[in-house]
């Protein structure tokens, strides 16, 4: 039973091999029928896994770009998305044929040819358009030159310096490099120098204008070797008009609105507080809205942040100015009351000093009389008055002198005078002058700061 099964298995395998061989022959016959004789002749013995001039030095590949569109430029992700037409030219000595006309082939026949392994260095994501078919072009010239074109949409990283945002200029690059072939196998070059890239002159961008662009050739050095690299540089300048209308003008008008409080009476507390708090809150909302389109985690202090901070400082300063003026007005009223009370206390002090002086003089005269009386000898008929508390009865008890007057009242009055002088030095002679000065100093300071701000960020 076992030899019979083995023989059946061998027969089945031979049958399958025969069927596969016949299908391959049919495919070759169909391929020969599809391909023209010229192409069929070129493809005979062609190995797409070997590059041109495999043993005769590197193959040179010329490149050119056509920028169809730059769709988005993101400051948050620091990248841009562009649709480009990438054209590559090289010479393959195995594809030389007789004639004077080029052969335009279907893009799907690129699978039969060797093509460079070009990739975009800083690409985050890319795709080849395939509607209605894959957007590829293959054209072979009689001298063996191959033109290979692709339509690609790619998102490329672009490192941005946002310290002068929104008056900034960004330089982005598009870098093309060989993935597997080093400089000993393949060389890249721009076909027409700086004119190898077209389409930027007619490009319309939302917030930017393309100021300059140029090309360069370099080498990428890795651990595995040196690889050819082509770099396309383009400089983008941001249009500031949108930000002037959206941020700079509203913030400046809020600062001017905060100055209205300088023309309102100091006694109108609700009106002035309402203007100050409203402008502060509105400015805070404007500052938060200006940061929504920018990256949150970054170390940049942007130009727009500096201006919004300046405006917020002026608005907050106007609110503080009213607090100071109102406090000075209250202190001014209280100082008048204290000064009136001080004059009254001064009069009382003078009267008290007169009374104390009179009493002191009277006591001093009385003491002098008593002293004179004690020095005069007493008559013999008079008996000494013996103090009952004296045990010997020989010493008389002298009368206690009257207590010296205390000066605590004078010290208190002097302290009150010092306090009143300190209040007089801290108060403003006329609190309304604070508003008068603010009407001039605030606008002039704001104009000077604006001149310095715009000069620095536009010309430095």
CSV table of C-alpha atoms in Angstrom, one decimal:
chain,number,residue,atom,x,y,z
A,1,UNK,CA,0.0,0.0,0.0
A,2,UNK,CA,2.8,2.4,0.8
A,3,UNK,CA,4.7,2.1,-2.6
A,4,UNK,CA,1.4,2.8,-4.3
A,5,UNK,CA,0.9,6.1,-2.3
A,6,UNK,CA,4.4,7.3,-3.0
A,7,UNK,CA,4.0,6.7,-6.7
A,8,UNK,CA,0.7,8.7,-6.8
A,9,UNK,CA,2.4,11.6,-4.9
A,10,UNK,CA,5.3,11.8,-7.4
A,11,UNK,CA,2.8,11.7,-10.3
A,12,UNK,CA,0.9,14.6,-8.8
A,13,UNK,CA,4.0,16.7,-8.3
A,14,UNK,CA,5.1,16.2,-11.9
A,15,UNK,CA,1.7,17.2,-13.1
A,16,UNK,CA,1.7,20.4,-11.1
A,17,UNK,CA,5.2,21.3,-12.4
A,18,UNK,CA,4.0,20.7,-16.0
A,19,UNK,CA,1.0,22.9,-15.5
A,20,UNK,CA,3.2,25.7,-14.1
A,21,UNK,CA,5.6,25.5,-16.9
A,22,UNK,CA,2.9,25.7,-19.5
A,23,UNK,CA,1.3,28.7,-17.8
A,24,UNK,CA,4.7,30.5,-17.8
A,25,UNK,CA,5.1,29.8,-21.4
A,26,UNK,CA,1.7,31.2,-22.1
A,27,UNK,CA,2.5,34.3,-20.1
A,28,UNK,CA,5.7,34.8,-22.1
A,29,UNK,CA,3.8,34.4,-25.3
A,30,UNK,CA,1.2,36.9,-24.1
A,31,UNK,CA,4.0,39.3,-23.0
A,32,UNK,CA,5.6,39.0,-26.4
A,33,UNK,CA,2.2,39.8,-27.9
A,34,UNK,CA,1.7,42.8,-25.7
A,35,UNK,CA,5.1,44.4,-25.9
A,36,UNK,CA,6.2,45.8,-29.2
A,37,UNK,CA,9.2,44.1,-30.9
A,38,UNK,CA,11.5,46.9,-29.9
A,39,UNK,CA,10.6,46.8,-26.2
A,40,UNK,CA,10.6,43.0,-26.2
A,41,UNK,CA,14.1,43.1,-27.7
A,42,UNK,CA,15.3,45.5,-25.0
A,43,UNK,CA,13.8,43.5,-22.2
A,44,UNK,CA,15.5,40.3,-23.4
A,45,UNK,CA,18.3,39.5,-21.0
A,46,UNK,CA,17.6,42.7,-19.0
A,47,UNK,CA,18.2,42.4,-15.2
A,48,UNK,CA,16.4,45.1,-13.3
A,49,UNK,CA,18.2,44.2,-10.1
A,50,UNK,CA,21.5,45.5,-11.4
A,51,UNK,CA,22.2,49.2,-11.9
A,52,UNK,CA,23.5,50.6,-15.1
A,53,UNK,CA,27.3,50.7,-15.5
A,54,UNK,CA,27.5,48.1,-12.8
A,55,UNK,CA,31.2,47.5,-13.4
A,56,UNK,CA,32.1,50.9,-15.0
A,57,UNK,CA,31.7,53.5,-12.2
A,58,UNK,CA,28.7,55.2,-10.7
A,59,UNK,CA,25.5,56.0,-12.6
A,60,UNK,CA,24.6,59.8,-12.7
A,61,UNK,CA,21.0,60.7,-12.0
A,62,UNK,CA,19.7,64.2,-12.8
A,63,UNK,CA,16.7,65.6,-11.0
A,64,UNK,CA,14.2,68.4,-11.4
A,65,UNK,CA,11.2,69.5,-9.4
A,66,UNK,CA,7.9,71.1,-10.2
A,67,UNK,CA,6.1,72.4,-7.1
A,68,UNK,CA,2.4,72.0,-7.8
A,69,UNK,CA,1.2,73.3,-4.5
A,70,UNK,CA,2.1,73.9,-0.8
A,71,UNK,CA,-1.1,73.0,0.9
A,72,UNK,CA,-0.3,73.7,4.6
A,73,UNK,CA,2.5,75.1,6.7
A,74,UNK,CA,2.0,74.2,10.4
A,75,UNK,CA,3.8,76.0,13.2
A,76,UNK,CA,2.4,73.6,15.7
A,77,UNK,CA,3.8,70.5,14.0
A,78,UNK,CA,6.7,72.4,12.4
A,79,UNK,CA,6.2,70.9,8.9
A,80,UNK,CA,4.7,71.7,5.5
A,81,UNK,CA,2.7,69.6,3.1
A,82,UNK,CA,3.5,69.9,-0.7
A,83,UNK,CA,2.5,68.2,-3.9
A,84,UNK,CA,5.4,67.9,-6.3
A,85,UNK,CA,6.3,66.4,-9.6
A,86,UNK,CA,9.7,64.6,-9.3
A,87,UNK,CA,11.6,63.9,-12.5
A,88,UNK,CA,14.7,61.7,-12.7
A,89,UNK,CA,16.9,61.2,-15.7
A,90,UNK,CA,19.7,58.6,-16.1
A,91,UNK,CA,21.3,56.7,-18.9
A,92,UNK,CA,21.1,52.9,-19.1
A,93,UNK,CA,23.4,51.5,-21.7
A,94,UNK,CA,21.3,48.3,-21.9
A,95,UNK,CA,18.3,50.3,-23.2
A,96,UNK,CA,20.0,51.8,-26.3
A,97,UNK,CA,18.0,51.2,-29.5
A,98,UNK,CA,18.0,52.3,-33.1
A,99,UNK,CA,15.7,55.2,-34.1
A,100,UNK,CA,15.2,58.9,-33.6
A,101,UNK,CA,12.0,58.8,-31.5
A,102,UNK,CA,11.5,58.3,-27.8
A,103,UNK,CA,9.3,55.5,-26.4
A,104,UNK,CA,6.6,56.5,-23.9
A,105,UNK,CA,5.6,53.5,-21.9
A,106,UNK,CA,2.8,52.8,-19.5
A,107,UNK,CA,3.7,53.6,-15.9
A,108,UNK,CA,3.1,50.0,-14.8
A,109,UNK,CA,6.1,48.8,-16.9
A,110,UNK,CA,8.4,50.5,-14.5
A,111,UNK,CA,8.4,47.2,-12.6
A,112,UNK,CA,10.5,45.8,-15.4
A,113,UNK,CA,13.2,48.5,-15.2
A,114,UNK,CA,15.9,49.5,-12.7
A,115,UNK,CA,15.0,52.8,-11.1
A,116,UNK,CA,17.0,54.9,-8.5
A,117,UNK,CA,16.0,54.3,-4.8
A,118,UNK,CA,15.4,58.0,-4.1
A,119,UNK,CA,13.6,59.0,-0.9
A,120,UNK,CA,12.7,62.3,0.8
A,121,UNK,CA,14.9,62.7,3.9
A,122,UNK,CA,12.7,64.6,6.4
A,123,UNK,CA,9.4,63.2,5.1
A,124,UNK,CA,6.9,62.4,7.8
A,125,UNK,CA,4.4,60.8,5.5
A,126,UNK,CA,4.2,60.6,1.7
A,127,UNK,CA,2.0,58.9,-0.9
A,128,UNK,CA,2.0,58.4,-4.7
A,129,UNK,CA,-1.2,59.5,-6.4
A,130,UNK,CA,-3.0,56.6,-8.0
A,131,UNK,CA,-6.2,58.1,-9.5
A,132,UNK,CA,-7.2,56.9,-12.0
A,133,UNK,CA,-3.9,55.0,-12.3
A,134,UNK,CA,-0.6,55.4,-10.6
A,135,UNK,CA,0.8,58.8,-11.6
A,136,UNK,CA,4.0,57.6,-13.1
A,137,UNK,CA,5.7,58.3,-16.4
A,138,UNK,CA,8.4,56.3,-18.2
A,139,UNK,CA,10.1,57.5,-21.4
A,140,UNK,CA,13.1,55.9,-23.0
A,141,UNK,CA,15.2,57.7,-25.6
A,142,UNK,CA,17.3,56.0,-28.3
A,143,UNK,CA,20.6,56.8,-26.6
A,144,UNK,CA,19.4,54.8,-23.5
A,145,UNK,CA,18.3,57.8,-21.4
A,146,UNK,CA,15.4,57.1,-19.2
A,147,UNK,CA,13.0,59.7,-17.9
A,148,UNK,CA,11.0,58.7,-14.8
A,149,UNK,CA,8.4,61.1,-13.4
A,150,UNK,CA,6.3,60.8,-10.2
A,151,UNK,CA,3.5,62.9,-8.6
A,152,UNK,CA,3.9,62.8,-4.9
A,153,UNK,CA,2.3,64.5,-1.9
A,154,UNK,CA,4.6,64.6,1.1
A,155,UNK,CA,4.6,66.2,4.6
A,156,UNK,CA,8.2,67.3,5.4
A,157,UNK,CA,9.6,68.6,8.7
A,158,UNK,CA,10.8,72.2,8.8
A,159,UNK,CA,12.6,73.6,11.8
A,160,UNK,CA,11.2,77.0,12.6
A,161,UNK,CA,12.5,79.9,14.6
A,162,UNK,CA,9.4,81.7,16.0
A,163,UNK,CA,11.1,84.3,18.1
A,164,UNK,CA,10.0,87.1,15.6
A,165,UNK,CA,6.6,85.6,15.0
A,166,UNK,CA,4.6,87.0,13.1
A,167,UNK,CA,7.3,89.1,11.5
A,168,UNK,CA,9.5,86.0,10.9
A,169,UNK,CA,11.1,84.4,7.9
A,170,UNK,CA,11.4,80.6,7.7
A,171,UNK,CA,13.8,78.7,5.5
A,172,UNK,CA,12.6,75.2,4.7
A,173,UNK,CA,14.2,72.5,2.7
A,174,UNK,CA,13.3,69.5,0.6
A,175,UNK,CA,16.1,66.9,0.6
A,176,UNK,CA,16.4,64.0,-1.9
A,177,UNK,CA,18.8,61.2,-1.1
A,178,UNK,CA,19.7,57.7,-2.2
A,179,UNK,CA,18.7,55.0,0.2
A,180,UNK,CA,21.0,52.1,-0.6
A,181,UNK,CA,23.5,53.3,-3.2
A,182,UNK,CA,26.5,55.3,-1.9
A,183,UNK,CA,28.6,57.8,-3.9
A,184,UNK,CA,30.6,54.9,-5.4
A,185,UNK,CA,27.4,53.6,-7.1
A,186,UNK,CA,25.3,56.6,-7.9
A,187,UNK,CA,25.7,60.4,-8.2
A,188,UNK,CA,22.9,63.0,-8.0
A,189,UNK,CA,22.9,66.4,-9.7
A,190,UNK,CA,20.4,69.1,-10.5
A,191,UNK,CA,19.7,69.2,-14.3
A,192,UNK,CA,19.5,73.0,-14.6
A,193,UNK,CA,21.0,74.3,-11.4
A,194,UNK,CA,18.7,76.7,-9.5
A,195,UNK,CA,16.3,76.6,-12.5
A,196,UNK,CA,15.7,72.9,-11.9
A,197,UNK,CA,12.8,73.8,-9.5
A,198,UNK,CA,9.8,75.6,-11.0
A,199,UNK,CA,6.3,76.5,-10.0
A,200,UNK,CA,7.1,78.8,-7.0
A,201,UNK,CA,6.7,82.0,-9.0
A,202,UNK,CA,3.0,81.3,-9.5
A,203,UNK,CA,2.4,79.8,-6.1
A,204,UNK,CA,-0.2,81.4,-3.9
A,205,UNK,CA,0.0,80.8,-0.1
A,206,UNK,CA,-2.4,81.9,2.6
A,207,UNK,CA,0.1,83.5,5.1
A,208,UNK,CA,3.4,83.4,3.3
A,209,UNK,CA,5.2,84.7,0.2
A,210,UNK,CA,8.2,82.9,-1.3
A,211,UNK,CA,11.0,85.4,-1.2
A,212,UNK,CA,13.9,83.3,-2.4
A,213,UNK,CA,14.8,79.7,-3.4
A,214,UNK,CA,18.0,77.9,-4.5
A,215,UNK,CA,19.5,74.5,-4.8
A,216,UNK,CA,22.6,72.8,-3.5
A,217,UNK,CA,24.4,69.4,-3.7
A,218,UNK,CA,25.9,67.7,-0.7
A,219,UNK,CA,26.7,64.3,0.8
A,220,UNK,CA,25.1,62.6,3.7
A,221,UNK,CA,27.5,60.9,6.0
A,222,UNK,CA,26.3,57.8,7.8
A,223,UNK,CA,28.0,54.8,9.5
A,224,UNK,CA,27.4,52.8,6.3
A,225,UNK,CA,29.1,55.3,4.0
A,226,UNK,CA,28.6,58.6,2.1
A,227,UNK,CA,25.4,59.0,0.1
A,228,UNK,CA,24.5,61.6,-2.5
A,229,UNK,CA,22.0,64.3,-1.5
A,230,UNK,CA,20.3,67.1,-3.3
A,231,UNK,CA,18.8,70.0,-1.3
A,232,UNK,CA,16.2,72.5,-2.3
A,233,UNK,CA,16.0,75.6,-0.1
A,234,UNK,CA,13.1,78.1,-0.1
A,235,UNK,CA,12.6,81.1,2.1
A,236,UNK,CA,9.1,82.0,3.3
A,237,UNK,CA,8.1,85.4,4.6
A,238,UNK,CA,5.0,85.7,6.7
A,239,UNK,CA,2.3,88.2,5.7
A,240,UNK,CA,1.7,90.4,8.8
A,241,UNK,CA,-1.4,92.2,7.6
A,242,UNK,CA,-3.7,89.4,9.0
A,243,UNK,CA,-2.1,89.7,12.5
A,244,UNK,CA,-2.3,93.5,12.5
A,245,UNK,CA,-6.0,93.3,11.9
A,246,UNK,CA,-6.6,90.3,14.2
A,247,UNK,CA,-4.3,91.1,17.1
A,248,UNK,CA,-2.3,94.3,17.1
A,249,UNK,CA,-5.1,96.7,16.3
A,250,UNK,CA,-7.6,95.3,18.9
A,251,UNK,CA,-5.0,95.2,21.6
A,252,UNK,CA,-3.9,98.8,20.9
A,253,UNK,CA,-7.5,99.9,21.0
A,254,UNK,CA,-8.0,98.2,24.4
A,255,UNK,CA,-5.0,100.2,25.7
A,256,UNK,CA,-6.6,103.5,24.4
A,257,UNK,CA,-9.9,102.4,26.0
A,258,UNK,CA,-8.3,102.0,29.4
A,259,UNK,CA,-7.2,105.7,29.1
A,260,UNK,CA,-10.8,106.9,29.1
A,261,UNK,CA,-10.9,106.4,32.9
A,262,UNK,CA,-8.4,109.3,33.3
A,263,UNK,CA,-11.2,111.7,32.2
A,264,UNK,CA,-13.8,110.3,34.6
A,265,UNK,CA,-14.1,111.8,38.1
A,266,UNK,CA,-12.4,110.1,41.0
A,267,UNK,CA,-15.7,109.9,42.8
A,268,UNK,CA,-17.2,107.7,40.1
A,269,UNK,CA,-15.8,104.5,41.5
A,270,UNK,CA,-18.1,102.0,39.7
A,271,UNK,CA,-17.5,103.5,36.3
A,272,UNK,CA,-13.7,103.6,36.6
A,273,UNK,CA,-13.5,100.1,38.1
A,274,UNK,CA,-15.8,98.7,35.4
A,275,UNK,CA,-13.6,100.1,32.6
A,276,UNK,CA,-10.4,98.8,34.2
A,277,UNK,CA,-11.6,95.3,35.0
A,278,UNK,CA,-13.3,94.9,31.6
A,279,UNK,CA,-10.2,95.9,29.6
A,280,UNK,CA,-8.0,93.6,31.7
A,281,UNK,CA,-10.3,90.6,31.1
A,282,UNK,CA,-10.7,91.4,27.4
A,283,UNK,CA,-6.9,91.6,27.0
A,284,UNK,CA,-6.5,88.3,28.8
A,285,UNK,CA,-8.9,86.6,26.4
A,286,UNK,CA,-7.1,88.2,23.4
A,287,UNK,CA,-3.8,86.8,24.7
A,288,UNK,CA,-5.2,83.3,25.1
A,289,UNK,CA,-6.7,83.4,21.6
A,290,UNK,CA,-3.4,84.5,20.0
A,291,UNK,CA,-1.7,81.4,21.4
A,292,UNK,CA,-4.1,78.8,20.1
A,293,UNK,CA,-2.4,78.6,16.7
A,294,UNK,CA,1.1,78.1,18.1
A,295,UNK,CA,2.8,75.3,19.8
A,296,UNK,CA,2.2,75.1,23.5
A,297,UNK,CA,5.4,73.5,24.6
A,298,UNK,CA,8.2,75.6,23.3
A,299,UNK,CA,10.9,77.9,24.6
A,300,UNK,CA,10.2,80.8,22.2
A,301,UNK,CA,9.3,84.2,23.5
A,302,UNK,CA,7.5,85.4,20.4
A,303,UNK,CA,7.2,89.0,19.2
A,304,UNK,CA,3.4,88.9,19.5
A,305,UNK,CA,3.8,87.7,23.1
A,306,UNK,CA,6.0,90.7,23.8
A,307,UNK,CA,3.5,93.2,22.3
A,308,UNK,CA,0.5,91.6,24.1
A,309,UNK,CA,2.5,91.7,27.4
A,310,UNK,CA,3.2,95.4,26.8
A,311,UNK,CA,-0.5,96.2,26.2
A,312,UNK,CA,-1.5,94.2,29.2
A,313,UNK,CA,1.0,96.1,31.4
A,314,UNK,CA,-0.4,99.5,30.2
A,315,UNK,CA,-4.0,98.4,30.9
A,316,UNK,CA,-3.2,97.0,34.3
A,317,UNK,CA,-1.2,100.2,35.0
A,318,UNK,CA,-4.3,102.3,34.3
A,319,UNK,CA,-6.2,100.3,36.8
A,320,UNK,CA,-3.5,100.7,39.4
A,321,UNK,CA,-3.3,104.4,38.7
A,322,UNK,CA,-7.0,104.8,39.7
A,323,UNK,CA,-6.3,102.9,42.9
A,324,UNK,CA,-3.4,105.2,43.8
A,325,UNK,CA,-5.4,108.4,42.9
A,326,UNK,CA,-8.4,107.3,44.9
A,327,UNK,CA,-6.3,106.4,47.9
A,328,UNK,CA,-4.5,109.8,47.7
A,329,UNK,CA,-7.8,111.6,47.5
A,330,UNK,CA,-9.0,109.8,50.7
A,331,UNK,CA,-5.7,110.5,52.4
A,332,UNK,CA,-6.0,114.1,51.4
A,333,UNK,CA,-9.4,114.4,53.1
A,334,UNK,CA,-8.2,112.6,56.2
A,335,UNK,CA,-5.1,114.8,56.4
A,336,UNK,CA,-7.2,117.9,56.5
A,337,UNK,CA,-9.2,116.4,59.4
A,338,UNK,CA,-6.0,115.5,61.2
A,339,UNK,CA,-4.5,118.9,60.7
A,340,UNK,CA,-7.5,120.6,62.1
A,341,UNK,CA,-7.4,118.3,65.1
A,342,UNK,CA,-3.7,119.0,65.4
A,343,UNK,CA,-4.2,122.8,65.5
A,344,UNK,CA,-6.9,122.3,68.2
A,345,UNK,CA,-4.6,120.0,70.2
A,346,UNK,CA,-1.9,122.7,69.8
A,347,UNK,CA,-4.1,125.3,71.4
A,348,UNK,CA,-5.0,123.0,74.2
A,349,UNK,CA,-1.3,122.3,74.7
A,350,UNK,CA,-0.6,126.0,75.0
A,351,UNK,CA,-3.4,126.4,77.6
A,352,UNK,CA,-2.2,123.4,79.5
A,353,UNK,CA,1.4,124.7,79.4
A,354,UNK,CA,0.1,128.0,80.9
A,355,UNK,CA,-1.8,126.3,83.6
A,356,UNK,CA,1.1,124.0,84.5
A,357,UNK,CA,3.5,127.0,84.5
A,358,UNK,CA,1.2,129.0,86.9
A,359,UNK,CA,0.8,126.0,89.2
A,360,UNK,CA,4.6,125.4,89.2
A,361,UNK,CA,5.3,129.1,90.0
A,362,UNK,CA,2.8,129.0,92.9
A,363,UNK,CA,4.3,125.9,94.4
A,364,UNK,CA,7.8,127.2,94.0
A,365,UNK,CA,6.8,130.4,96.0
A,366,UNK,CA,5.1,128.4,98.7
A,367,UNK,CA,8.2,126.2,99.2
A,368,UNK,CA,10.4,129.3,99.5
A,369,UNK,CA,8.1,130.7,102.3
A,370,UNK,CA,8.1,127.4,104.1
A,371,UNK,CA,11.9,127.1,103.9
A,372,UNK,CA,12.2,130.7,105.4
A,373,UNK,CA,9.9,129.8,108.2
A,374,UNK,CA,11.8,126.8,109.3
A,375,UNK,CA,15.1,128.7,109.4
A,376,UNK,CA,13.6,131.4,111.9
A,377,UNK,CA,14.1,130.3,115.7
A,378,UNK,CA,10.9,129.4,117.5
A,379,UNK,CA,9.8,131.3,120.8
A,380,UNK,CA,10.3,129.5,124.1
A,381,UNK,CA,6.7,129.5,125.0
A,382,UNK,CA,5.9,127.3,122.1
A,383,UNK,CA,6.1,123.6,122.5
A,384,UNK,CA,7.3,121.2,120.0
A,385,UNK,CA,4.7,119.2,118.4
A,386,UNK,CA,5.8,115.6,118.7
A,387,UNK,CA,4.7,113.2,116.2
A,388,UNK,CA,2.8,110.4,117.7
A,389,UNK,CA,4.6,108.0,115.4
A,390,UNK,CA,8.0,109.0,116.6
A,391,UNK,CA,9.1,106.7,119.4
A,392,UNK,CA,11.6,109.2,121.0
A,393,UNK,CA,9.4,112.2,120.4
A,394,UNK,CA,12.5,114.3,119.7
A,395,UNK,CA,12.3,114.6,115.9
A,396,UNK,CA,9.4,116.4,114.2
A,397,UNK,CA,8.0,115.0,111.0
A,398,UNK,CA,8.4,117.4,108.1
A,399,UNK,CA,5.6,117.9,105.7
A,400,UNK,CA,5.9,116.0,102.3
A,401,UNK,CA,6.6,118.2,99.3
A,402,UNK,CA,3.9,118.3,96.6
A,403,UNK,CA,4.4,115.8,93.7
A,404,UNK,CA,6.3,117.0,90.7
A,405,UNK,CA,4.0,117.4,87.6
A,406,UNK,CA,4.3,114.5,85.0
A,407,UNK,CA,4.9,115.3,81.4
A,408,UNK,CA,3.2,112.3,79.7
A,409,UNK,CA,0.6,114.7,78.1
A,410,UNK,CA,3.4,116.7,76.5
A,411,UNK,CA,5.0,113.5,75.1
A,412,UNK,CA,1.7,112.3,73.7
A,413,UNK,CA,1.2,115.6,72.0
A,414,UNK,CA,4.7,115.5,70.4
A,415,UNK,CA,4.0,112.0,69.1
A,416,UNK,CA,0.7,113.1,67.5
A,417,UNK,CA,2.6,116.0,65.8
A,418,UNK,CA,5.1,113.5,64.2
A,419,UNK,CA,2.3,111.3,63.0
A,420,UNK,CA,0.6,114.3,61.4
A,421,UNK,CA,3.8,115.4,59.7
A,422,UNK,CA,4.3,111.9,58.2
A,423,UNK,CA,0.7,111.9,56.8
A,424,UNK,CA,1.3,115.3,55.3
A,425,UNK,CA,4.5,114.1,53.5
A,426,UNK,CA,2.8,111.0,52.0
A,427,UNK,CA,-0.2,112.8,50.7
A,428,UNK,CA,-0.5,114.6,47.3
A,429,UNK,CA,-1.3,118.3,47.4
A,430,UNK,CA,-4.1,117.7,44.8
A,431,UNK,CA,-4.9,114.1,43.9
A,432,UNK,CA,-6.6,115.2,40.6
A,433,UNK,CA,-3.1,116.1,39.3
A,434,UNK,CA,-2.4,112.3,39.1
A,435,UNK,CA,-5.1,111.9,36.4
A,436,UNK,CA,-3.8,115.0,34.6
A,437,UNK,CA,-0.3,113.7,34.5
A,438,UNK,CA,-1.5,110.2,33.4
A,439,UNK,CA,-3.4,111.7,30.4
A,440,UNK,CA,0.0,112.7,29.0
A,441,UNK,CA,2.5,110.2,30.3
A,442,UNK,CA,0.5,107.0,29.4
A,443,UNK,CA,0.0,107.9,25.7
A,444,UNK,CA,3.6,109.2,25.3
A,445,UNK,CA,5.0,106.1,26.9
A,446,UNK,CA,2.9,103.8,24.7
A,447,UNK,CA,4.0,105.6,21.5
A,448,UNK,CA,7.7,105.4,22.5
A,449,UNK,CA,7.5,101.7,23.4
A,450,UNK,CA,5.8,101.0,20.0
A,451,UNK,CA,8.5,102.8,18.1
A,452,UNK,CA,11.2,100.7,19.9
A,453,UNK,CA,9.2,97.5,19.4
A,454,UNK,CA,8.6,97.9,15.6
A,455,UNK,CA,12.1,99.2,15.0
A,456,UNK,CA,13.7,96.2,16.7
A,457,UNK,CA,11.6,93.5,15.2
A,458,UNK,CA,11.4,94.9,11.6
A,459,UNK,CA,15.0,95.9,11.2
A,460,UNK,CA,17.1,93.8,13.6
